[in-house]
Coordinates of C-alpha atoms and ligand atoms in Angstrom, one line a residue:
M1430 CA 187.1 100.7 98.1
A1431 CA 190.8 100.9 97.0
T1432 CA 191.9 104.5 98.8
P1433 CA 194.7 105.9 95.7
G1434 CA 198.1 106.7 97.6
S1435 CA 198.0 110.6 97.5
S1436 CA 197.3 111.6 100.4
A1437 CA 196.4 115.4 99.5
P1438 CA 193.4 116.9 99.8
H1439 CA 190.9 116.9 96.3
A1440 CA 188.4 119.1 95.9
L1441 CA 185.7 116.0 95.7
D1442 CA 186.4 113.9 97.8
A1443 CA 183.9 114.5 99.7
W1444 CA 182.1 112.9 97.3
R1445 CA 184.3 109.5 97.5
N1446 CA 182.3 106.5 97.6
E1447 CA 181.2 103.2 95.8
R1448 CA 179.1 104.6 93.1
V1449 CA 181.3 107.9 91.7
F1450 CA 184.4 105.8 92.3
P1451 CA 183.6 103.0 91.6
V1452 CA 186.5 100.3 92.0
L1453 CA 186.1 97.6 89.0
T1454 CA 186.3 94.5 89.8
P1455 CA 189.0 92.1 87.7
P1456 CA 186.6 90.1 84.8
Q1457 CA 184.6 94.1 84.5
I1458 CA 187.8 94.9 83.7
A1459 CA 189.2 91.8 81.5
R1460 CA 185.5 92.3 79.9
I1461 CA 187.2 96.2 78.6
A1462 CA 190.4 95.6 78.0
A1463 CA 188.3 93.3 75.5
H1464 CA 187.5 96.6 73.4
G1465 CA 190.8 98.6 73.9
R1466 CA 194.4 98.7 74.7
R1467 CA 196.9 98.4 77.6
R1468 CA 199.7 100.7 77.5
Q1469 CA 202.1 101.7 80.7
T1470 CA 202.1 104.9 82.6
A1471 CA 205.0 107.3 83.5
H1472 CA 205.4 109.1 86.7
G1473 CA 203.9 112.7 85.4
E1474 CA 203.4 111.4 81.7
V1475 CA 199.9 113.8 81.4
L1476 CA 197.4 111.4 79.6
V1477 CA 194.3 113.7 78.6
D1478 CA 194.7 118.1 79.7
V1479 CA 192.2 120.5 80.0
G1480 CA 190.5 121.4 76.9
D1481 CA 191.3 118.4 74.8
K1482 CA 188.9 117.2 72.2
T1483 CA 189.6 113.6 71.7
V1484 CA 189.4 112.5 75.2
P1485 CA 189.7 108.7 76.0
F1486 CA 188.9 106.5 78.4
F1487 CA 191.2 105.1 81.4
V1488 CA 191.2 102.2 83.6
V1489 CA 193.7 102.4 86.3
V1490 CA 195.9 98.6 86.6
R1491 CA 198.7 99.7 88.1
G1492 CA 199.9 103.1 89.7
E1493 CA 197.7 106.4 90.1
L1494 CA 196.1 108.9 88.4
E1495 CA 195.1 112.5 89.4
A1496 CA 192.7 114.8 87.4
L1497 CA 193.6 118.3 88.5
R1498 CA 192.2 121.9 87.6
R1499 CA 193.5 124.9 85.9
A1500 CA 192.5 128.7 87.4
T1501 CA 193.1 131.5 87.5
G1502 CA 196.7 129.8 86.8
K1503 CA 196.9 128.2 89.9
E1504 CA 196.7 124.3 89.4
T1505 CA 194.4 122.2 92.1
A1506 CA 193.6 118.9 92.3
I1507 CA 189.6 117.0 92.0
V1508 CA 190.5 113.4 92.5
A1509 CA 192.9 110.5 92.4
L1510 CA 192.5 107.2 90.6
G1511 CA 193.5 103.9 92.0
P1512 CA 193.8 100.0 90.6
G1513 CA 190.1 99.1 89.5
Q1514 CA 189.2 103.0 88.9
F1515 CA 188.4 104.6 85.9
S1516 CA 188.9 107.9 84.4
G1517 CA 186.0 110.8 82.6
E1518 CA 182.4 112.0 83.3
A1519 CA 180.0 113.4 81.5
S1520 CA 181.4 115.0 78.8
L1521 CA 183.3 111.9 77.4
I1522 CA 180.3 110.3 76.8
V1523 CA 178.3 113.7 75.0
G1524 CA 182.0 114.0 73.2
R1525 CA 182.8 117.4 74.1
R1526 CA 186.4 118.7 75.4
S1527 CA 187.7 118.1 78.8
L1528 CA 187.5 119.4 82.0
A1529 CA 191.1 117.9 83.4
R1530 CA 193.5 116.9 83.4
I1531 CA 194.6 113.8 84.2
R1532 CA 197.6 113.5 84.7
V1533 CA 199.9 109.9 86.4
S1534 CA 200.8 110.6 89.8
E1535 CA 202.3 107.2 90.0
A1536 CA 203.6 105.0 87.7
G1537 CA 202.3 101.7 86.2
E1538 CA 200.0 100.2 83.8
V1539 CA 196.3 101.6 82.3
I1540 CA 193.2 100.4 80.0
E1541 CA 192.5 102.4 77.6
L1542 CA 189.7 102.9 75.0
D1543 CA 188.9 105.4 73.0
R1544 CA 185.6 107.0 72.6
A1545 CA 183.8 105.4 69.9
Q1546 CA 185.4 102.0 71.8
L1547 CA 184.0 102.9 75.2
L1548 CA 180.4 103.9 73.4
A1549 CA 180.1 100.7 71.5
L1550 CA 181.4 99.0 74.9
V1551 CA 178.1 101.2 77.4
Q1552 CA 176.1 99.6 74.5
T1553 CA 176.4 96.2 74.5
D1554 CA 177.4 95.2 78.3
A1555 CA 174.6 96.4 80.9
E1556 CA 175.8 96.2 84.1
L1557 CA 179.1 98.4 82.6
S1558 CA 176.6 100.2 81.6
E1559 CA 174.4 100.8 85.0
I1560 CA 178.1 101.4 86.7
L1561 CA 179.7 104.0 83.7
M1562 CA 177.1 105.5 83.2
R1563 CA 176.1 106.2 86.8
A1564 CA 179.6 107.0 87.8
F1565 CA 179.6 109.6 84.8
L1566 CA 176.8 111.2 85.8
L1567 CA 176.9 111.2 89.3
R1568 CA 180.7 112.7 88.8
R1569 CA 179.2 115.9 86.7
T1570 CA 176.7 115.9 88.8
A1571 CA 179.8 116.8 91.9
L1572 CA 181.0 118.9 89.8
I1573 CA 178.3 121.6 89.1
A1574 CA 177.4 121.7 93.4
G1575 CA 181.6 121.8 93.3
E1576 CA 182.0 124.2 90.8
V1577 CA 184.3 122.9 89.0
G1578 CA 185.1 123.9 85.3
D1579 CA 186.2 126.3 82.7
V1580 CA 184.1 128.5 83.0
V1581 CA 183.2 131.7 85.5
I1582 CA 180.3 133.8 85.2
I1583 CA 180.7 137.4 86.2
G1584 CA 177.1 139.0 86.5
S1585 CA 174.4 141.0 88.9
A1586 CA 171.4 139.2 89.1
H1587 CA 169.9 142.1 87.9
C1588 CA 170.8 141.7 84.5
S1589 CA 168.6 139.6 82.9
G1590 CA 171.2 137.9 80.4
T1591 CA 173.3 137.1 83.4
L1592 CA 170.0 134.7 84.1
R1593 CA 169.8 133.2 80.3
V1594 CA 174.0 133.0 81.0
K1595 CA 173.4 130.2 83.9
E1596 CA 170.3 129.1 82.8
F1597 CA 172.0 127.8 79.6
L1598 CA 174.9 126.2 81.1
T1599 CA 172.5 124.8 84.2
R1600 CA 169.8 123.3 81.5
N1601 CA 173.3 122.0 79.3
G1602 CA 174.5 120.4 83.0
H1603 CA 177.9 122.5 82.5
P1604 CA 179.5 122.9 85.3
F1605 CA 180.3 127.4 86.3
H1606 CA 181.3 129.0 88.8
Y1607 CA 178.8 132.6 89.8
I1608 CA 181.1 135.5 90.5
D1609 CA 178.2 138.5 91.6
L1610 CA 178.5 141.9 91.6
D1611 CA 176.8 142.6 94.1
R1612 CA 178.2 141.1 96.3
D1613 CA 182.1 140.4 95.6
A1614 CA 183.9 144.0 95.6
D1615 CA 186.8 142.0 94.1
A1616 CA 183.9 141.3 91.3
Q1617 CA 185.0 144.9 90.0
E1618 CA 189.2 145.0 90.2
L1619 CA 188.5 141.6 88.0
L1620 CA 186.9 143.3 85.4
D1621 CA 189.4 146.9 85.4
R1622 CA 191.9 144.1 85.2
F1623 CA 190.0 142.8 81.2
H1624 CA 189.1 146.5 80.4
I1625 CA 184.8 145.6 80.7
E1626 CA 182.4 148.1 81.3
A1627 CA 178.9 147.3 82.9
G1628 CA 177.3 147.3 79.0
D1629 CA 179.1 144.1 79.2
V1630 CA 178.4 142.2 81.9
P1631 CA 177.7 139.5 82.3
V1632 CA 181.2 139.0 81.4
L1633 CA 182.0 134.7 81.0
I1634 CA 185.8 133.9 81.1
C1635 CA 185.7 130.6 78.7
G1636 CA 188.3 127.8 79.1
N1637 CA 190.1 130.1 81.8
D1638 CA 191.1 132.5 79.2
N1639 CA 188.8 133.7 76.3
V1640 CA 186.7 136.6 77.9
L1641 CA 183.6 136.6 76.1
R1642 CA 181.1 140.0 76.7
N1643 CA 177.2 139.3 76.9
P1644 CA 177.5 136.0 74.5
T1645 CA 174.8 135.3 73.0
N1646 CA 173.8 130.8 73.9
A1647 CA 175.4 130.5 69.9
R1648 CA 178.8 132.1 71.0
I1649 CA 179.4 130.5 74.4
A1650 CA 178.5 127.0 73.0
E1651 CA 180.9 127.9 70.2
C1652 CA 183.3 128.5 73.2
L1653 CA 182.8 125.3 75.3
G1654 CA 182.9 122.9 72.1
F1655 CA 180.3 121.6 72.8
N1656 CA 179.6 120.9 69.0
D1657 CA 183.1 119.7 68.3
A1658 CA 182.6 116.2 67.1
I1659 CA 179.7 116.7 65.6
D1660 CA 179.8 117.7 61.6
P1661 CA 176.6 118.8 60.4
A1662 CA 177.2 117.6 56.5
D1663 CA 176.5 114.3 57.0
L1664 CA 173.7 112.4 55.7
R1665 CA 171.5 110.7 58.5
D1666 CA 168.6 108.2 58.2
L1667 CA 166.6 110.8 60.2
V1668 CA 166.8 114.5 61.8
I1669 CA 164.9 115.5 64.6
V1670 CA 164.5 119.4 65.2
G1671 CA 164.2 120.3 68.6
G1672 CA 165.4 118.6 72.2
G1673 CA 162.7 118.6 74.7
P1674 CA 161.4 115.5 76.1
A1675 CA 159.9 114.4 72.1
G1676 CA 162.6 115.2 70.8
L1677 CA 165.3 113.6 73.0
A1678 CA 162.2 110.3 73.4
A1679 CA 162.4 110.2 69.5
A1680 CA 166.6 110.4 69.4
V1681 CA 167.2 107.7 72.0
Y1682 CA 164.8 105.3 69.6
G1683 CA 165.8 106.0 66.8
A1684 CA 169.7 105.4 68.0
S1685 CA 169.1 102.2 70.0
E1686 CA 167.4 101.4 66.7
G1687 CA 170.6 101.9 64.6
L1688 CA 169.4 104.5 63.1
S1689 CA 172.4 107.3 62.4
V1690 CA 170.6 110.2 64.3
L1691 CA 170.9 113.7 64.3
V1692 CA 168.8 116.6 67.0
I1693 CA 169.2 120.3 66.2
E1694 CA 168.2 122.2 69.6
A1695 CA 168.1 126.0 69.2
N1696 CA 168.6 126.1 72.8
A1697 CA 169.4 123.7 75.8
P1698 CA 168.1 119.3 75.5
G1699 CA 165.1 118.9 77.9
G1700 CA 162.0 122.0 76.5
Q1701 CA 159.6 123.2 78.3
A1702 CA 160.4 119.8 80.1
G1703 CA 163.8 121.2 81.3
S1704 CA 162.1 124.4 83.1
S1705 CA 159.6 122.6 84.8
S1706 CA 160.2 123.0 88.6
R1707 CA 159.3 119.2 89.9
I1708 CA 157.2 117.1 87.4
E1709 CA 154.5 114.5 89.1
N1710 CA 152.3 112.8 87.0
Y1711 CA 155.3 111.1 85.3
L1712 CA 154.9 107.3 85.1
G1713 CA 157.6 106.0 87.3
F1714 CA 158.5 108.4 89.1
P1715 CA 156.2 108.5 91.9
T1716 CA 157.8 111.4 94.6
G1717 CA 158.4 113.8 91.1
I1718 CA 161.5 114.3 89.6
S1719 CA 161.8 118.0 88.5
G1720 CA 162.1 118.6 84.7
L1721 CA 166.0 119.4 84.4
D1722 CA 167.0 115.8 85.6
L1723 CA 164.7 114.0 84.1
T1724 CA 165.5 115.8 80.4
A1725 CA 169.5 115.4 81.5
R1726 CA 169.4 111.1 82.0
A1727 CA 167.0 111.0 78.4
Y1728 CA 170.1 113.3 77.2
A1729 CA 172.8 111.2 78.5
Q1730 CA 170.7 108.0 78.0
A1731 CA 170.3 109.5 73.3
Q1732 CA 174.5 109.5 73.7
K1733 CA 174.8 106.4 74.5
F1734 CA 173.2 105.5 71.4
G1735 CA 175.4 107.6 69.5
A1736 CA 172.5 110.1 68.9
Q1737 CA 174.7 113.4 68.1
I1738 CA 172.6 116.8 69.2
L1739 CA 173.5 120.1 67.8
I1740 CA 173.3 122.4 70.8
A1741 CA 172.1 126.3 70.5
K1742 CA 171.4 125.7 66.5
D1743 CA 168.7 126.8 65.1
A1744 CA 166.9 125.0 62.3
A1745 CA 166.0 128.7 60.7
K1746 CA 164.0 127.1 56.8
L1747 CA 163.2 123.7 56.0
A1748 CA 163.5 122.9 51.9
C1749 CA 160.8 120.4 51.0
E1750 CA 161.1 120.1 47.4
R1751 CA 163.1 116.8 47.3
Q1752 CA 163.0 113.6 49.1
R1753 CA 165.9 114.5 51.1
Y1754 CA 164.7 116.6 54.1
T1755 CA 167.7 119.4 54.4
V1756 CA 166.8 121.8 57.2
D1757 CA 168.8 125.4 57.2
L1758 CA 170.6 126.1 60.2
G1759 CA 170.9 130.1 59.6
D1760 CA 175.0 129.8 60.0
R1761 CA 175.6 129.1 56.2
S1762 CA 174.9 125.5 57.5
R1763 CA 172.9 122.7 57.0
V1764 CA 171.8 118.9 57.4
T1765 CA 170.6 116.5 54.7
S1766 CA 168.2 113.4 56.3
R1767 CA 166.3 110.4 54.8
A1768 CA 163.4 111.3 58.0
L1769 CA 162.3 114.4 59.6
I1770 CA 160.4 114.8 62.5
I1771 CA 159.5 117.9 63.4
A1772 CA 159.1 118.1 67.7
T1773 CA 159.8 121.7 68.1
G1774 CA 156.9 122.4 71.0
A1775 CA 155.5 125.4 72.0
E1776 CA 156.7 128.5 73.8
Y1777 CA 155.5 130.3 76.0
R1778 CA 152.9 133.2 75.0
R1779 CA 154.5 136.7 75.9
P1780 CA 151.0 139.0 76.9
Q1781 CA 151.2 142.5 74.4
L1782 CA 152.0 144.7 77.3
E1783 CA 154.5 147.6 76.8
H1784 CA 158.0 147.8 78.0
L1785 CA 157.3 143.3 78.1
S1786 CA 161.5 143.0 77.2
R1787 CA 162.8 146.2 79.7
F1788 CA 161.4 143.8 82.3
E1789 CA 162.8 139.7 81.0
G1790 CA 164.7 138.5 83.1
A1791 CA 164.4 141.8 85.7
G1792 CA 160.9 141.0 87.2
V1793 CA 159.4 139.1 84.6
Y1794 CA 160.2 135.3 83.4
Y1795 CA 158.1 132.4 81.6
V1796 CA 160.0 129.7 84.5
A1797 CA 160.1 128.9 87.6
M1798 CA 163.6 126.8 88.9
P1799 CA 166.0 127.3 91.4
M1800 CA 167.7 129.8 90.2
E1801 CA 164.3 132.4 90.2
A1802 CA 163.0 131.2 92.6
Q1803 CA 166.8 131.9 94.9
L1804 CA 165.6 135.6 93.4
C1805 CA 162.6 135.8 95.0
A1806 CA 163.4 134.6 97.9
G1807 CA 161.3 136.7 100.9
E1808 CA 159.6 138.6 98.6
E1809 CA 156.6 138.6 97.2
V1810 CA 155.4 137.4 93.6
I1811 CA 152.9 137.6 91.4
V1812 CA 151.8 133.9 89.0
V1813 CA 149.9 134.7 85.7
G1814 CA 147.7 131.8 84.4
G1815 CA 145.4 129.0 86.0
G1816 CA 146.5 126.0 83.8
N1817 CA 148.8 123.2 85.7
S1818 CA 152.5 125.4 84.1
A1819 CA 151.0 128.2 86.8
G1820 CA 150.1 125.9 89.2
Q1821 CA 152.9 124.3 89.2
A1822 CA 155.5 127.4 89.1
A1823 CA 153.2 129.4 92.5
V1824 CA 153.1 125.7 94.7
F1825 CA 156.7 125.9 94.0
L1826 CA 157.9 129.1 94.9
A1827 CA 155.9 129.3 97.7
Q1828 CA 158.4 127.8 100.0
T1829 CA 160.6 130.7 99.7
A1830 CA 158.4 133.7 98.1
R1831 CA 156.5 135.5 101.4
R1832 CA 153.3 135.6 99.1
V1833 CA 152.2 134.6 95.8
Q1834 CA 148.9 135.7 94.0
I1835 CA 147.1 134.0 91.4
L1836 CA 146.0 136.2 88.6
V1837 CA 143.8 134.4 86.5
R1838 CA 141.1 136.4 83.8
K1839 CA 138.3 133.6 84.9
D1840 CA 136.4 133.4 87.8
G1841 CA 138.2 129.9 89.4
L1842 CA 141.4 127.7 88.6
A1843 CA 138.2 125.1 88.8
D1844 CA 137.9 124.1 84.0
T1845 CA 141.6 125.1 83.5
M1846 CA 144.2 122.9 86.1
S1847 CA 144.5 119.7 87.6
R1848 CA 142.4 118.8 91.0
Y1849 CA 145.7 118.1 93.2
L1850 CA 147.5 121.7 92.2
I1851 CA 144.4 123.2 93.3
R1852 CA 143.9 121.6 96.2
R1853 CA 147.3 122.5 97.4
I1854 CA 146.5 126.1 96.8
E1855 CA 143.7 126.2 99.2
D1856 CA 145.6 124.3 101.4
N1857 CA 148.4 126.6 101.4
P1858 CA 147.8 130.2 103.1
S1859 CA 150.4 131.9 101.3
L1860 CA 148.4 131.9 98.0
V1861 CA 146.5 133.9 97.3
V1862 CA 143.8 133.5 93.9
R1863 CA 142.9 136.2 92.4
P1864 CA 140.1 135.9 90.4
H1865 CA 139.0 137.9 87.2
T1866 CA 142.2 139.9 86.9
E1867 CA 144.6 140.5 84.5
I1868 CA 148.3 143.5 84.8
V1869 CA 148.2 145.8 82.1
G1870 CA 151.1 148.2 83.6
L1871 CA 154.2 146.6 84.1
E1872 CA 157.0 149.6 86.0
G1873 CA 160.2 150.1 86.3
E1874 CA 164.0 151.4 86.5
G1875 CA 165.6 149.3 84.9
H1876 CA 164.0 146.1 87.4
L1877 CA 160.4 145.3 87.6
E1878 CA 159.1 147.9 90.5
R1879 CA 155.0 148.3 90.4
V1880 CA 152.5 146.3 88.0
R1881 CA 149.3 148.2 86.8
C1882 CA 146.8 145.1 87.6
R1883 CA 143.1 145.8 86.5
D1884 CA 139.7 144.5 88.0
N1885 CA 137.9 143.1 84.9
R1886 CA 134.6 142.6 86.9
T1887 CA 134.5 146.8 88.1
G1888 CA 137.5 148.0 84.9
A1889 CA 139.4 149.2 88.5
I1890 CA 143.1 149.5 88.3
E1891 CA 145.3 149.3 91.2
A1892 CA 149.3 149.9 91.0
V1893 CA 151.1 146.9 92.4
D1894 CA 154.4 147.2 93.8
I1895 CA 156.0 143.8 93.1
R1896 CA 159.2 143.5 92.1
H1897 CA 159.0 139.2 90.1
V1898 CA 156.6 138.3 88.1
F1899 CA 155.5 134.8 86.2
M1900 CA 154.2 135.0 83.0
M1901 CA 152.8 130.9 82.8
T1902 CA 149.8 132.0 80.8
G1903 CA 150.6 129.3 78.2
A1904 CA 152.2 128.3 74.5
V1905 CA 151.9 128.9 70.5
P1906 CA 153.4 126.4 68.7
N1907 CA 157.2 126.9 67.1
T1908 CA 156.0 126.2 63.6
A1909 CA 157.7 129.7 61.3
W1910 CA 161.0 127.1 60.4
L1911 CA 158.3 124.6 58.4
N1912 CA 158.9 127.7 55.5
N1913 CA 155.3 125.4 54.4
C1914 CA 156.3 122.6 53.4
V1915 CA 153.6 121.1 55.7
A1916 CA 150.0 121.5 56.5
L1917 CA 149.5 123.7 59.5
D1918 CA 145.8 124.4 62.0
D1919 CA 144.3 128.2 61.9
K1920 CA 146.5 128.2 65.3
G1921 CA 149.6 126.5 63.6
F1922 CA 149.8 123.8 65.4
V1923 CA 151.3 121.1 62.5
K1924 CA 148.5 118.0 61.1
T1925 CA 149.4 114.6 61.0
G1926 CA 147.8 111.0 60.4
T1927 CA 143.7 111.4 59.8
D1928 CA 143.6 114.8 60.2
L1929 CA 145.4 116.0 57.5
T1930 CA 141.7 115.9 54.8
P1931 CA 142.1 114.7 50.8
E1932 CA 142.2 118.7 50.5
D1933 CA 145.7 119.1 52.8
L1934 CA 146.9 116.2 51.1
A1935 CA 145.9 117.7 47.0
A1936 CA 147.3 121.9 48.5
F1937 CA 150.7 120.4 49.8
G1938 CA 151.0 117.7 46.8
W1939 CA 150.7 114.6 48.8
P1940 CA 152.4 112.0 46.1
L1941 CA 151.7 108.5 47.5
A1942 CA 149.1 106.3 47.1
R1943 CA 149.3 105.3 50.8
P1944 CA 147.4 107.6 53.3
P1945 CA 149.6 109.3 56.1
H1946 CA 150.8 107.3 58.6
L1947 CA 149.5 108.6 62.3
L1948 CA 152.1 110.9 63.3
E1949 CA 153.3 111.6 59.4
T1950 CA 152.8 115.4 58.5
S1951 CA 151.9 115.9 54.6
R1952 CA 155.1 115.1 53.2
P1953 CA 156.2 111.3 52.6
G1954 CA 159.0 110.9 56.2
V1955 CA 158.3 114.5 57.5
F1956 CA 156.7 113.3 61.2
A1957 CA 155.5 115.8 64.2
V1958 CA 155.1 115.0 67.6
G1959 CA 155.4 116.6 71.3
D1960 CA 153.4 119.9 71.4
V1961 CA 154.2 121.0 68.1
R1962 CA 151.3 118.5 66.6
A1963 CA 147.4 118.9 66.3
R1964 CA 145.3 118.1 68.7
N1965 CA 148.7 116.1 70.9
V1966 CA 148.1 116.2 74.6
K1967 CA 150.4 118.8 75.8
R1968 CA 152.1 116.9 78.2
V1969 CA 155.6 115.1 79.3
A1970 CA 154.0 111.3 78.3
S1971 CA 152.6 111.8 75.0
A1972 CA 155.2 114.0 73.7
V1973 CA 158.6 111.1 74.5
G1974 CA 154.6 108.2 73.4
E1975 CA 155.0 110.6 70.1
G1976 CA 158.1 110.3 69.9
S1977 CA 158.7 107.1 70.8
I1978 CA 156.2 105.5 68.7
A1979 CA 157.4 107.4 65.6
V1980 CA 160.7 106.5 64.8
S1981 CA 158.6 102.9 63.9
F1982 CA 157.1 104.9 61.4
V1983 CA 160.6 106.1 59.8
H1984 CA 161.8 102.7 59.5
E1985 CA 159.0 102.2 57.6
V1986 CA 159.2 105.1 55.0
L1987 CA 163.4 104.4 55.3
Q1988 CA 162.9 101.1 53.6
K1989 CA 160.5 101.3 51.7
S1990 CA 162.8 104.4 50.2
Ligands
FAD3325 C1 156.2 125.3 83.9 C2 155.7 124.0 82.9 C3 156.1 123.0 83.7 C4 155.2 121.0 83.1 N1 154.8 120.5 83.7 C5 154.8 119.5 83.2 C6 154.1 118.7 84.6 O1 153.9 118.5 85.3 N2 153.9 117.1 83.4 C7 153.1 116.7 82.1 O2 152.6 116.3 81.8 N3 153.3 118.0 81.3 C8 154.4 119.5 82.1 N4 154.3 120.0 80.7 C9 153.4 120.2 79.9 C10 155.6 119.9 78.8 O3 156.7 120.2 79.2 C11 155.2 120.0 77.4 O4 154.3 119.5 76.7 C12 156.4 119.1 77.0 O5 157.7 119.1 77.5 C13 156.1 118.8 75.7 O6 157.8 118.4 74.6 P1 158.1 118.5 73.6 O7 159.2 118.2 73.1 O8 156.7 118.4 72.4 O9 157.9 120.0 72.9 P2 159.3 121.5 73.9 O10 159.9 120.8 75.5 O11 158.8 122.5 74.0 O12 160.1 121.1 73.6 C14 161.3 122.3 72.1 C15 162.4 122.2 71.8 O13 163.0 122.5 70.5 C16 163.4 123.4 70.9 N5 162.7 124.5 69.0 C17 162.0 125.3 69.0 N6 162.1 125.5 68.0 C18 163.7 125.6 67.0 C19 163.9 126.1 66.5 N7 163.7 126.1 64.9 N8 165.4 124.9 65.8 C20 165.9 123.8 66.9 N9 165.6 122.9 67.5 C21 164.0 124.1 68.9 C22 162.9 124.5 71.8 O14 163.5 125.2 72.4 C23 162.8 123.2 72.8 O15 163.7 122.9 73.3 C24 154.6 122.4 81.6 C25 154.8 122.8 80.7 C26 156.1 124.0 81.4 C27 156.5 124.9 81.0

């Protein structure tokens, strides 16, 4: 690899290798040049600045570029790029604002492509697509690992808002620097400088100057410009509501097959799968893959083909009176499409427990990811539930927790959990199954300190000192926003295809002579896929399969409309 001229140390020097900062060959450079334009550069010229919304892609032909970051008024070098090397990381594909300043450190020549030209290149040139996409994703990983970004979070491990904000940024793959109020003596001084009270925690310094106090996820997305490149007003061929595995699969197939596709995601891409610590039964990953990794790849893949993904936007209401379906986003904006895929999945069931909301994120959790595992390292934890998600959480947490108790109402796990997980639980002495047991009370000041457990055979209630409880007790479908537009089953899941009875079709005014397609709901051109669909098998593979298949029926519907 050519070593660029600058000898000063750079934040990502440790990541310098052929995969992260490859040097392109002359024929590869010539293929890129055909998509863009050559231009001369002058020493000190700023080609891109931090926060720029329009970010071109550069290949260095002669001279050198330097990527720089600005933090607390200081400029530090991230990396230097010499001849044959190129600028950019994942934001370029996603259409987000620039995290870095790109400055010419040695005059020369570059090839410049705008984002549309770059997307056209990666969609048509398989070899360059592989090199660029891999480098962009690895560079983003390096930025996250090095906490090189435009966001600082000042928070506390005992505050549920802090966990939420960290999770939101992590699941959106956005790098941040975290300052822990419980450990950092200088942090209070920083808060005083911004006149911030305890109730405003967590504080987020966004783009290095905006100070947000306990912001909502939507406010963070707005501040970081996650949705800047998307105009909701355009009519789309296909709108997909929900960016879990089912929605992302539909987006990949739809966009790669030439449809204009918009995904609306209430939180962060990945859905429930994004919160799984390790998925071991998804085809092609024999050693397993974290849900975050799997869905981050799917997210990048969907963007590569040109799908647009609105982040932290709730579909609040569906209007289905006309053939062009309209989704109300609850903020006075709406999107309209010729076909719609419902992929809103399901949400964790929240047990009926007094004070539950007070302890959510402060001792009660619904996901078990590295962030939560870190919070309870060396301590005892309880996992509630007998399904596979509970089993995975228990096995994962046992790697760091002192002991994990698994509470189940039934007399064991055999009816509800996969055999491979049961075997791992049986083989691990720090995992203990407590059958016929459920939590009936939560206690603590600020953070959870104690739970009351009932033995359902004897009715005896025992107080257990515990600071961390993981609720893994199944899920209910996210269908409230559907506004009675489509037929649901008695549990609220969306009915599709042959599950729809003549009575359902009559009740919802099915207007066509043909019966609904596979995965089509009681409205023509509206499909349901993944966990939200009645009789779906609740697995990543089936969500992905259904999302992909639905697109072939979308084409049929669009051709005939
Ligand atoms: C902890 C855990 C571990 C798991 N492990 C495995 C495993 O190892 N193997 C396996 O095969 N399966 C596993 N599963 C199940 C698997 O994750 C799900 O079956 C799969 O994620 C379903 O995908 P989906 O896209 O249908 O729905 P979801 O993943 O639920 O995604 C739905 C998306 O829609 C969004 N949404 C909801 N309402 C709205 C709205 N109104 N507007 C906009 N967006 C909205 C949500 O924010 C979410 O991102 C696990 C599940 C959990 C919870």
